[in-house]
Short mmCIF file of C-alpha atoms in Angstrom, two decimals:
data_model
loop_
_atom_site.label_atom_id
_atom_site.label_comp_id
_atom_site.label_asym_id
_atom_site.label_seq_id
_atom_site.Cartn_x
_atom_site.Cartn_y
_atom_site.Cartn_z
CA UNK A 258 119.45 86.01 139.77
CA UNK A 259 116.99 89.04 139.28
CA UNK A 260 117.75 89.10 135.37
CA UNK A 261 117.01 85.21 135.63
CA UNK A 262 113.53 85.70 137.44
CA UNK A 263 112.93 88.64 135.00
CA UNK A 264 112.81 86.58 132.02
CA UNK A 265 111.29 83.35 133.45
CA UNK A 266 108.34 85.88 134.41
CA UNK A 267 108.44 86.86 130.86
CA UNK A 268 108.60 83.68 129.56
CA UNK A 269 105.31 82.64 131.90
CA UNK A 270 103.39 85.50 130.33
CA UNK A 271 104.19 84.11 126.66
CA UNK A 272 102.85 80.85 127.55
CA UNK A 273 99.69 82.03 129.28
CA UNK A 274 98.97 84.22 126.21
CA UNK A 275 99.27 87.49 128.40
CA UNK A 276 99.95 90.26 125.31
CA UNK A 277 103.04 90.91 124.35
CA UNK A 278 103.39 94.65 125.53
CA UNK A 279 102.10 93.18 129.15
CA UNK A 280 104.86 89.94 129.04
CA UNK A 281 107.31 92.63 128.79
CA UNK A 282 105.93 95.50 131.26
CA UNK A 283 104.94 92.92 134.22
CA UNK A 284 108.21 91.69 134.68
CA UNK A 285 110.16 95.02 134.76
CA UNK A 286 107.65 96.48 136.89
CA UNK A 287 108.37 93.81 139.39
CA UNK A 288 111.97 93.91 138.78
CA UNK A 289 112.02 97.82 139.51
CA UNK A 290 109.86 97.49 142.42
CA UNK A 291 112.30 94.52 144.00
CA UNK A 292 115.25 96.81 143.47
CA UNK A 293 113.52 100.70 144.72
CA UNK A 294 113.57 101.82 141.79
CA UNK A 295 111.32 104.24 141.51
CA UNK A 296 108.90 103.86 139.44
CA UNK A 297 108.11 106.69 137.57
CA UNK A 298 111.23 105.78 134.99
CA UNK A 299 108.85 103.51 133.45
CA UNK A 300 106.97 106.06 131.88
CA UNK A 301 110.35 107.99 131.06
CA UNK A 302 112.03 105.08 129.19
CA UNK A 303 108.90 104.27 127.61
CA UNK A 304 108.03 108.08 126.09
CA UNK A 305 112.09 107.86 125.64
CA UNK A 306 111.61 104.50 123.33
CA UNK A 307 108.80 105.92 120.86
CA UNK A 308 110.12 109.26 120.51
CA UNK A 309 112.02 108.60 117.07
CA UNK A 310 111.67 109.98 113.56
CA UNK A 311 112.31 106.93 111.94
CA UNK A 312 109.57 105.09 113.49
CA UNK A 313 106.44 107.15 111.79
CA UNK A 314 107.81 104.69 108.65
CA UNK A 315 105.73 102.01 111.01
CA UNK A 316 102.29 103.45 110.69
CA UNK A 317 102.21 104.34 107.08
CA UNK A 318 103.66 101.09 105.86
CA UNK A 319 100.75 99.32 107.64
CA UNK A 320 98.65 101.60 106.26
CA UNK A 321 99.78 101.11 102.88
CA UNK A 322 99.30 96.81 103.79
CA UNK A 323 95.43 97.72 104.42
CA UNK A 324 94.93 100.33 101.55
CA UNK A 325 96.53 97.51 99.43
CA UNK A 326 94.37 94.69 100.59
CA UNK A 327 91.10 96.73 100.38
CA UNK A 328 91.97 98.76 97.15
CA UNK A 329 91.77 94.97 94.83
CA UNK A 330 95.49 95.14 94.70
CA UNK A 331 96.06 91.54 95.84
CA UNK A 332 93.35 90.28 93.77
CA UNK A 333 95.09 91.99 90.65
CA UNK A 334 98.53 90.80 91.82
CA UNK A 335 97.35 86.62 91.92
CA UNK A 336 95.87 87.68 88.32
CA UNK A 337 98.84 88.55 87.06
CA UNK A 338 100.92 85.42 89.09
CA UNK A 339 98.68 83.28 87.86
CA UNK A 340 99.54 83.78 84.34
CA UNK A 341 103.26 83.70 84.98
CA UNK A 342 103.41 80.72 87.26
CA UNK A 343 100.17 78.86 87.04
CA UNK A 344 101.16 76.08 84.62
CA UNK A 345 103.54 75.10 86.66
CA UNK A 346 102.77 71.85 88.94
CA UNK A 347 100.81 72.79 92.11
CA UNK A 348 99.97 76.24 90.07
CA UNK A 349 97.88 77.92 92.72
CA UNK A 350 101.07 77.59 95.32
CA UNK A 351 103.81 78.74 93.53
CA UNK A 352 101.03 81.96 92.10
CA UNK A 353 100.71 82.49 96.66
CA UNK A 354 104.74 82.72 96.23
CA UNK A 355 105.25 85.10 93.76
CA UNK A 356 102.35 86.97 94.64
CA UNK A 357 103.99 87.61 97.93
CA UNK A 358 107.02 88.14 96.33
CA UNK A 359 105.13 91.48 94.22
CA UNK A 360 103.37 92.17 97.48
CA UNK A 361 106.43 92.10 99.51
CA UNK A 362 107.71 95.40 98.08
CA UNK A 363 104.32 97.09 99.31
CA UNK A 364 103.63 96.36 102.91
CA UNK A 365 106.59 95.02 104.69
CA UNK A 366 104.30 93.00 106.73
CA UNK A 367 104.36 89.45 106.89
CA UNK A 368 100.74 89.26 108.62
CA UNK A 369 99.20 91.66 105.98
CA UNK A 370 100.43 89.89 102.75
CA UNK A 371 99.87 86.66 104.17
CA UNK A 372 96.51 87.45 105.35
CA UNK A 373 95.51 89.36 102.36
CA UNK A 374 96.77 86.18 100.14
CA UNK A 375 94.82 83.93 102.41
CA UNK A 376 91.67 85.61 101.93
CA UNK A 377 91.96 85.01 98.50
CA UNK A 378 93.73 81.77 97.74
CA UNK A 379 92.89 79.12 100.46
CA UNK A 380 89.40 79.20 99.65
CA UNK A 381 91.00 78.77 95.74
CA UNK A 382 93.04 76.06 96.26
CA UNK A 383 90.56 74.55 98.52
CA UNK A 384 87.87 74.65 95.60
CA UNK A 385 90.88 72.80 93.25
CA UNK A 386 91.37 70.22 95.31
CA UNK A 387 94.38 71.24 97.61
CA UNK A 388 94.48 69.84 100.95
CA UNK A 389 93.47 72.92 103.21
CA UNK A 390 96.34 72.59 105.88
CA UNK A 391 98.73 72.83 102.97
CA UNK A 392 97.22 76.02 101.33
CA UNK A 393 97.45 77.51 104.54
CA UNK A 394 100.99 76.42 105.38
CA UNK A 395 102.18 77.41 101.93
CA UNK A 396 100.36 81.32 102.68
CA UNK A 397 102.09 81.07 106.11
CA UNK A 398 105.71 80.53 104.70
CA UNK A 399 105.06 83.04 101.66
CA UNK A 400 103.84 85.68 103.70
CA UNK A 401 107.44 85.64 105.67
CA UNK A 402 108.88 87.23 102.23
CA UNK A 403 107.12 90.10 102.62
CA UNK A 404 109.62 91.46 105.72
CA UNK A 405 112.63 91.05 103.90
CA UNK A 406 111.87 92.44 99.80
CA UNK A 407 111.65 95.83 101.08
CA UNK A 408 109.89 97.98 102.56
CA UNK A 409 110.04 96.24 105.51
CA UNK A 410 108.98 97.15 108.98
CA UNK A 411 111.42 94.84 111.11
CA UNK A 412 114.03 96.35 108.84
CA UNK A 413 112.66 99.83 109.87
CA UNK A 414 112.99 99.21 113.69
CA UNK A 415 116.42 97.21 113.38
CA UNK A 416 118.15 100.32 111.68
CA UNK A 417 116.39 102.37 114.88
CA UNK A 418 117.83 99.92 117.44
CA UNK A 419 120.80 99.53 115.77
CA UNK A 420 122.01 103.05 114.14
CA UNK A 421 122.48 101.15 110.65
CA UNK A 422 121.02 102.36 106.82
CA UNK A 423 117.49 101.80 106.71
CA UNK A 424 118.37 101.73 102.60
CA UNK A 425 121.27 99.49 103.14
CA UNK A 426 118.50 97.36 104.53
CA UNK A 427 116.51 97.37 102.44
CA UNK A 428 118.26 96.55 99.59
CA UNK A 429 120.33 93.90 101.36
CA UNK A 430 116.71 91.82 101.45
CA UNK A 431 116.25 91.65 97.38
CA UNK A 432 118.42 88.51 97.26
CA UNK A 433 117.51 86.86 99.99
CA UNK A 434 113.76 87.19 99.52
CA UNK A 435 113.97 85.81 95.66
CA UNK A 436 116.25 83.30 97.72
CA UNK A 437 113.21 82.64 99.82
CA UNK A 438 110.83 82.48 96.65
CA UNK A 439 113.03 80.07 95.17
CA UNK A 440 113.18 77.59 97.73
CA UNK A 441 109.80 77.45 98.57
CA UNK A 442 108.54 77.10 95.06
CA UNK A 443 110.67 74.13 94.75
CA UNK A 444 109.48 72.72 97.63
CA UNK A 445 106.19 73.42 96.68
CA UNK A 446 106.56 71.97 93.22
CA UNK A 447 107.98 68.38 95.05
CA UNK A 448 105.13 68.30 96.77
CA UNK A 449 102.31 69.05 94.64
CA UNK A 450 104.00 66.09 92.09
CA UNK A 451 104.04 63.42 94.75
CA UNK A 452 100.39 64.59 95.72
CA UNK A 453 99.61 65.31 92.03
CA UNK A 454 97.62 68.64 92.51
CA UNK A 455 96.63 70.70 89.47
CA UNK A 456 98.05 73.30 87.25
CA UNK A 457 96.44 75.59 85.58
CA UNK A 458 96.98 76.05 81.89
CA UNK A 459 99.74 77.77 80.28
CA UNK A 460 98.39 81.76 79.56
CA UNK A 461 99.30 82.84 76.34
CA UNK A 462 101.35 86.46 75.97
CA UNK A 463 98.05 88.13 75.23
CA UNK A 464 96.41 87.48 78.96
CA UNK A 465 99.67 87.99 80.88
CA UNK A 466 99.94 91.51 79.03
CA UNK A 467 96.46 92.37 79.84
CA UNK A 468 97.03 91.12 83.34
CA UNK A 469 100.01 92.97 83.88
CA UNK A 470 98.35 96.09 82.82
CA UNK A 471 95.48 95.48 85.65
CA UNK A 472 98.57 95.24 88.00
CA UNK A 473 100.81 98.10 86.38
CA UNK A 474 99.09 100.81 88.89
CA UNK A 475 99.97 98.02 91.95
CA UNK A 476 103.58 97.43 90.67
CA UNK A 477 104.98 101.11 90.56
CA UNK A 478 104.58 101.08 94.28
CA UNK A 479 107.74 99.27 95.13
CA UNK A 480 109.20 101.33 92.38
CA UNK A 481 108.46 104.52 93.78
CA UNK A 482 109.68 103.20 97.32
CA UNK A 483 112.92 101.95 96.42
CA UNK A 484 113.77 104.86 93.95
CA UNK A 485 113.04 107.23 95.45
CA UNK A 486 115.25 106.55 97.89
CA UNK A 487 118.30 105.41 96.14
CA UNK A 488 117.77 109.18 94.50
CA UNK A 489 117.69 110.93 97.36
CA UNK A 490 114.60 112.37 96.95
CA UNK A 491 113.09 110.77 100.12
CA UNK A 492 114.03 109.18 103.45
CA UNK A 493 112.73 105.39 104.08
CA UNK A 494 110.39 106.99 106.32
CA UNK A 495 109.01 109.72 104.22
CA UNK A 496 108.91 106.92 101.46
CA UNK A 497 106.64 105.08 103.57
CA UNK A 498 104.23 108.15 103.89
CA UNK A 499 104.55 108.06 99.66
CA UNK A 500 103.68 104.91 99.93
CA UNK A 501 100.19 105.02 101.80
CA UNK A 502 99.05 107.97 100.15
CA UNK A 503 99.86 106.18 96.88
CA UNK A 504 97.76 103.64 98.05
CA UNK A 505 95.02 105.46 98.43
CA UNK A 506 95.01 107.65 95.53
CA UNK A 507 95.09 104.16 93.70
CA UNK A 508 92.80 102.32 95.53
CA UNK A 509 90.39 105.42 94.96
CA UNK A 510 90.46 106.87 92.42
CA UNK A 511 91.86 103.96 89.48
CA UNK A 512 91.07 100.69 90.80
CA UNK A 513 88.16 102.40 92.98
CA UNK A 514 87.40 99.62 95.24
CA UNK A 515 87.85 101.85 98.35
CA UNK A 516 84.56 103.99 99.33
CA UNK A 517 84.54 106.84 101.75
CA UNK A 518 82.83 104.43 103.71
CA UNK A 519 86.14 102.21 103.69
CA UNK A 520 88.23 104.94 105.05
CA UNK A 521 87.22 104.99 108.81
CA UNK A 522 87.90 101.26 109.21
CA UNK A 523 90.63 101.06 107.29
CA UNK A 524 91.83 104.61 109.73
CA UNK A 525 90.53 101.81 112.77
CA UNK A 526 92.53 98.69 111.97
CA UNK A 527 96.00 101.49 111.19
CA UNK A 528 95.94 103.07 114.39
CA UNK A 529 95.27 100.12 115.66
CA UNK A 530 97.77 97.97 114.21
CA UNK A 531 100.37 101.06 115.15
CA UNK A 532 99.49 100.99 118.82
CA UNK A 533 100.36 97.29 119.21
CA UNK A 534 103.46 97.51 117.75
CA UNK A 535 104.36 101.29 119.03
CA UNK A 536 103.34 100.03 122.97
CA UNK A 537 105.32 96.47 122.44
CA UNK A 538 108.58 99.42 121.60
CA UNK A 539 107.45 101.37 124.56
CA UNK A 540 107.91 98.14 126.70
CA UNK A 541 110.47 96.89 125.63
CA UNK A 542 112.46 99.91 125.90
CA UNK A 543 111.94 99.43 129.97
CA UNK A 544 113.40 95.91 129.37
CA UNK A 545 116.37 97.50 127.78
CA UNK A 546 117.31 99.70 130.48
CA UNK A 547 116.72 96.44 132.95
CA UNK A 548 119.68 94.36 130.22
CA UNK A 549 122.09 97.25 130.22
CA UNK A 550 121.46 97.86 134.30
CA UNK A 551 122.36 94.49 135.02
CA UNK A 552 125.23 94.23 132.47
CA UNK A 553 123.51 91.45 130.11
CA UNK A 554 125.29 91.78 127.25
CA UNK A 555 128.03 92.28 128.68
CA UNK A 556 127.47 88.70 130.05
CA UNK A 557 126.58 87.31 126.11
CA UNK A 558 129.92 88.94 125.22
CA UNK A 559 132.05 86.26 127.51
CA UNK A 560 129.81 83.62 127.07
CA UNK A 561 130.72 83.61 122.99
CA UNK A 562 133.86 84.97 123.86
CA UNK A 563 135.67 81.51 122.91
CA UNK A 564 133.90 80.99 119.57
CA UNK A 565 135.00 85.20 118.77
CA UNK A 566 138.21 83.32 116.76
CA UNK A 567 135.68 81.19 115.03
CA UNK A 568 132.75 83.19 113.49
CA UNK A 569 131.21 79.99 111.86
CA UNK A 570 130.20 78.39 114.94
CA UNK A 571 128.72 81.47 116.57
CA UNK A 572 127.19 82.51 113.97
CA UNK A 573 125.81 78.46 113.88
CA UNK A 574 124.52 78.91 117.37
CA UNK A 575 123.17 82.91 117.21
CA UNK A 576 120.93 81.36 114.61
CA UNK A 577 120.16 78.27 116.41
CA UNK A 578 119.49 80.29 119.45
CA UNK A 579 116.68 82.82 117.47
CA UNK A 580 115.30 79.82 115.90
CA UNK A 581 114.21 78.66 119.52
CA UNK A 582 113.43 81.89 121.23
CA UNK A 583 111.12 82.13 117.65
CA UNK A 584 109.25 79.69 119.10
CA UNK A 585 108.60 81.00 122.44
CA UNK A 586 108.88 84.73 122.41
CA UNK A 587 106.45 87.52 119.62
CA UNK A 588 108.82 88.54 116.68
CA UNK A 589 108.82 92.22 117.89
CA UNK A 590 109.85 92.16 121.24
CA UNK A 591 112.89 89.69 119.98
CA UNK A 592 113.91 92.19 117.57
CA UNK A 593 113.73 94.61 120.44
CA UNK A 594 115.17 93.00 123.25
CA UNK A 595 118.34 91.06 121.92
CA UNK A 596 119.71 93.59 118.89
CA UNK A 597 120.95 95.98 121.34
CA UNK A 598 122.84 93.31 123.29
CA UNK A 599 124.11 91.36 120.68
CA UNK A 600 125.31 94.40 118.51
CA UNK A 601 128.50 94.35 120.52
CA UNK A 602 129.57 90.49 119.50
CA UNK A 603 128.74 91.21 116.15
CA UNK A 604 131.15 93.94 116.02
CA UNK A 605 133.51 91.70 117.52
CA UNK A 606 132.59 88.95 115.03
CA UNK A 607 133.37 91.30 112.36
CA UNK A 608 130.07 91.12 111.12
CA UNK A 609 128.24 93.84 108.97
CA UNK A 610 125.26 94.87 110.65
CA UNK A 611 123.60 95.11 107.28
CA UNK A 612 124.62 91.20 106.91
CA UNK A 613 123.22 90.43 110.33
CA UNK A 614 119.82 92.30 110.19
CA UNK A 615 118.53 90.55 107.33
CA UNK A 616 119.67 87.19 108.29
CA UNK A 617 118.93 88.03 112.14
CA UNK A 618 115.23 89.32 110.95
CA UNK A 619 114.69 86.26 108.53
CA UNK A 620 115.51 83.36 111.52
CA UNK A 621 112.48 85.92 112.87
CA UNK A 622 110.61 85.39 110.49
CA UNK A 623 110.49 81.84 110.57
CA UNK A 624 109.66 82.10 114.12
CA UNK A 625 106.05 83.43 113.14
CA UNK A 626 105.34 80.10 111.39
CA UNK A 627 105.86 78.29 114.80
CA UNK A 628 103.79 77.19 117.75
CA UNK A 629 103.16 77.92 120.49
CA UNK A 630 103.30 81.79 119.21
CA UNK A 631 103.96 82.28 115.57
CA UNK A 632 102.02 85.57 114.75
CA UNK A 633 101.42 84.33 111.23
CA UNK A 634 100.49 81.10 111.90
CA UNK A 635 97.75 82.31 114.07
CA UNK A 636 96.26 84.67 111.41
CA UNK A 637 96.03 82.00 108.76
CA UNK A 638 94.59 79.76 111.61
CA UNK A 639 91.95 81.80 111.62
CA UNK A 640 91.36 82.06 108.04
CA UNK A 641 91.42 78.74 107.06
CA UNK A 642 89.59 77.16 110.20
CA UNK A 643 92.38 74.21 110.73
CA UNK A 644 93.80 72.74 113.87
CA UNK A 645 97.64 74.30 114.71
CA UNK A 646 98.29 70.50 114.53
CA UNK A 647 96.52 70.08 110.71
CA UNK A 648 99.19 73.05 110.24
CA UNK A 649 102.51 71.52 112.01
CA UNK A 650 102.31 68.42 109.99
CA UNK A 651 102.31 70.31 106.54
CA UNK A 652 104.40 73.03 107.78
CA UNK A 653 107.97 71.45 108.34
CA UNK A 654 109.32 71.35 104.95
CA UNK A 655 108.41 75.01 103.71
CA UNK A 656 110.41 75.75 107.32
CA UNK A 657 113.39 73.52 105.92
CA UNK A 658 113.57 75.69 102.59
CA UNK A 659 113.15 78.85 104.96
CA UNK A 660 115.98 77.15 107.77
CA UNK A 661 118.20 76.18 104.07
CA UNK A 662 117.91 80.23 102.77
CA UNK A 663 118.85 81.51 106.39
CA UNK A 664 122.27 79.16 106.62
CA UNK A 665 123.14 80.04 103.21
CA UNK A 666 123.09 83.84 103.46
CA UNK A 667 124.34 83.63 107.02
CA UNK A 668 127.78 82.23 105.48
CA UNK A 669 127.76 83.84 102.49
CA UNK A 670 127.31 87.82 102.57
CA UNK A 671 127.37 88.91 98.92
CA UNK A 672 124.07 87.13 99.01
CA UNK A 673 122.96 90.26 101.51
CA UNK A 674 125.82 93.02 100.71
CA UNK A 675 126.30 92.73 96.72
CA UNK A 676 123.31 95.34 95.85
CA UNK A 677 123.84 97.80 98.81
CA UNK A 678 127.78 97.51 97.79
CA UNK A 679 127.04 97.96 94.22
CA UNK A 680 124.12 100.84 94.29
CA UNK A 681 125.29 102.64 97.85
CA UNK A 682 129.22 102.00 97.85
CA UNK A 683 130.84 100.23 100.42
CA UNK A 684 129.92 101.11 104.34
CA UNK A 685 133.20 102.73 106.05
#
């Protein structure tokens, strides 16, 4: 019964739009109080939750996101989409997808490639004709790539929470983020026929090579990232501090769009940025002691205990379950709360925990693109000055492409484990 009150109070401060960090801290303060616990192990569990070496990945790789977005990266990056995919019908959507695609092995953000995108394509389409709500429903969905090419900071925290290889991770999100490319670029292209929205026209070899030399500075990034830590050389984490200094030196010094006089609030909107996410940990981490006190998972563990024989159909309704919690609960504090109590069934589902982060993070994803809290949806919102209904109506069949990806590499794991098999060798 106290669990029960604990997360309809939690549930209350979602829907009132209380923050995050407070939705989780109110109700474990009450719970703690309730049952005399004292209450200085809030402040125990939550120093306890942010004391990790992995998690200093989280504020470079945001800082990399902003140095990217302010040092005419993205710009450079739609340049070079547009002459790839721009002929194609609807050619300003599918140049949003791949662009996030490129910009997906930068950030690992989904709010700071869709925003930076936004910025620079929904006024675009907008002046070509494009109906606004569907520029800023196709950013929305494209911007949920950028989470699962790697670097990724859900992957970052998942490894944390769950003792798995960051790496591993982060190679196990290649497929399914072309995946993700794929299937919204056909949708796009099905809908941009039927409306009949423009293309652009075909580039000829000369301006995609002069584009892609704009970009070349902007594409060693993911690169660097990614080899540099299949060689050993770094950790994710250190990769990530590679990765906004990089960033900088580019921004700088060769594309030199960022001043001196960019640096402090660019340094402003980081620690910013990290604080959120760093004091949502903190929280949740109280939380976490609350589900293991009162033997939660445990609980999950004989409620699925009769589908254990029959991984299909709980793996059918784990996803079905995220998919509505997405819609009521902030991406973070899902991640947070539920991988440490559903790690156990997925052992005893036989599951790789490489397969279920990037399928488990994904169903997240799509959970930003939904009311009444969808973190991305909000942030585009914003941008393009629409109502979130204007959004819902265009929004459902970029979320059945997403929904489509995040069945198929549910039931079928090469799609995840091929590439960290083939490059890392097979986890004992």
């Amino acid at each position: 019964m106290a669990t029960l009150q604990l997360v309809c109070t939690m549930l209350i401060g979602f829907a009132v739009g209380l923050p995050v960090a407070y939705s989780l801290l109110v109700p474990a303060i009450i719970y703690l109080h309730d049952q005399h616990v004292p209450l200085f192990l809030i402040v125990q569990k939550m120093a306890n939750g942010v004391e990790s070496f992995p998690l200093l990945a989280i504020p470079f790789f945001i800082a990399a996101g902003e140095l990217m977005n302010t040092g005419g990266v993205t710009k450079r990056l739609v340049d070079l989409a547009s002459t790839v995919v721009g002929h194609i019908a609807g050619g300003l959507a599918h140049v949003t997808i791949v662009a996030n695609m490129i910009m997906a092995g930068m950030s690992g953000s989904a709010i700071a490639d869709s925003a930076g995108t936004g910025r620079v394509l929904i006024p675009a389409m907008e002046q070509e004709k494009f109906s606004k709500p569907f520029a800023a429903a196709i950013v929305s969905a494209a911007g949920t790539i950028g989470p699962i090419i790697p670097p990724s900071i859900p992957f970052v925290l998942f490894g944390f929470i769950a003792s798995t290889s960051v790496g591993r991770l982060f190679l196990g999100g290649i497929v399914p983020g072309i995946l993700m490319g794929i299937f919204l670029m056909a949708t796009a292209y099905i809908v941009a026929k039927k409306r009949n929205y423009p293309r652009h026209v075909r580039s000829s070899f000369r301006e995609f090579l002069a584009a892609l030399k704009e970009a070349s500075w902007a594409l060693v990034m993911p690169l660097l990232i990614l080899g540099g830590i299949l060689t050993g050389i770094f950790t994710p984490t250190e990769a990530a501090g590679v990765a906004a200094i990089y960033g900088l030196l580019v921004g700088f010094f060769i594309y030199r769009e960022i001043t001196v006089r960019d640096l402090l609030p660019i340094a402003t909107r980081v620690v910013r940025s990290t604080a959120t996410v760093l004091f949502i940990v903190a929280a949740a981490s109280v939380l976490q002691y609350i589900f293991t006190r009162e033997l939660v998972g445990e609980a999950l563990l004989s409620l699925f205990m009769p589908f254990v024989q029959r991984p299909f159909v709980a793996l059918f309704l784990i996803n079905i379950l995220f998919l509505a919690l997405g819609c009521v609960m902030e991406t973070t504090a899902l991640l947070l709360l539920f991988t440490p109590i559903f790690l156990p069934l997925i052992d005893k589902l036989g599951v790789d925990r490489v397969h279920f982060g990037v399928f488990y993070i994904l169903n997240l994803m799509i959970g930003t693109l939904t009311p009444p809290v969808g973190t991305v949806m909000y942030v585009i919102l914003n941008i393009s000055k629409i109502s979130m209904m204007e959004f819902t109506r265009e929004i459902w069949p970029m979320l059945i492409a997403l929904i489509s990806v995040l069945f198929l590499i549910t039931y079928y794991p090469p799609f995840v484990l091929y590439i960290p098999n083939l490059l890392m060798g097979v986890a004992k």
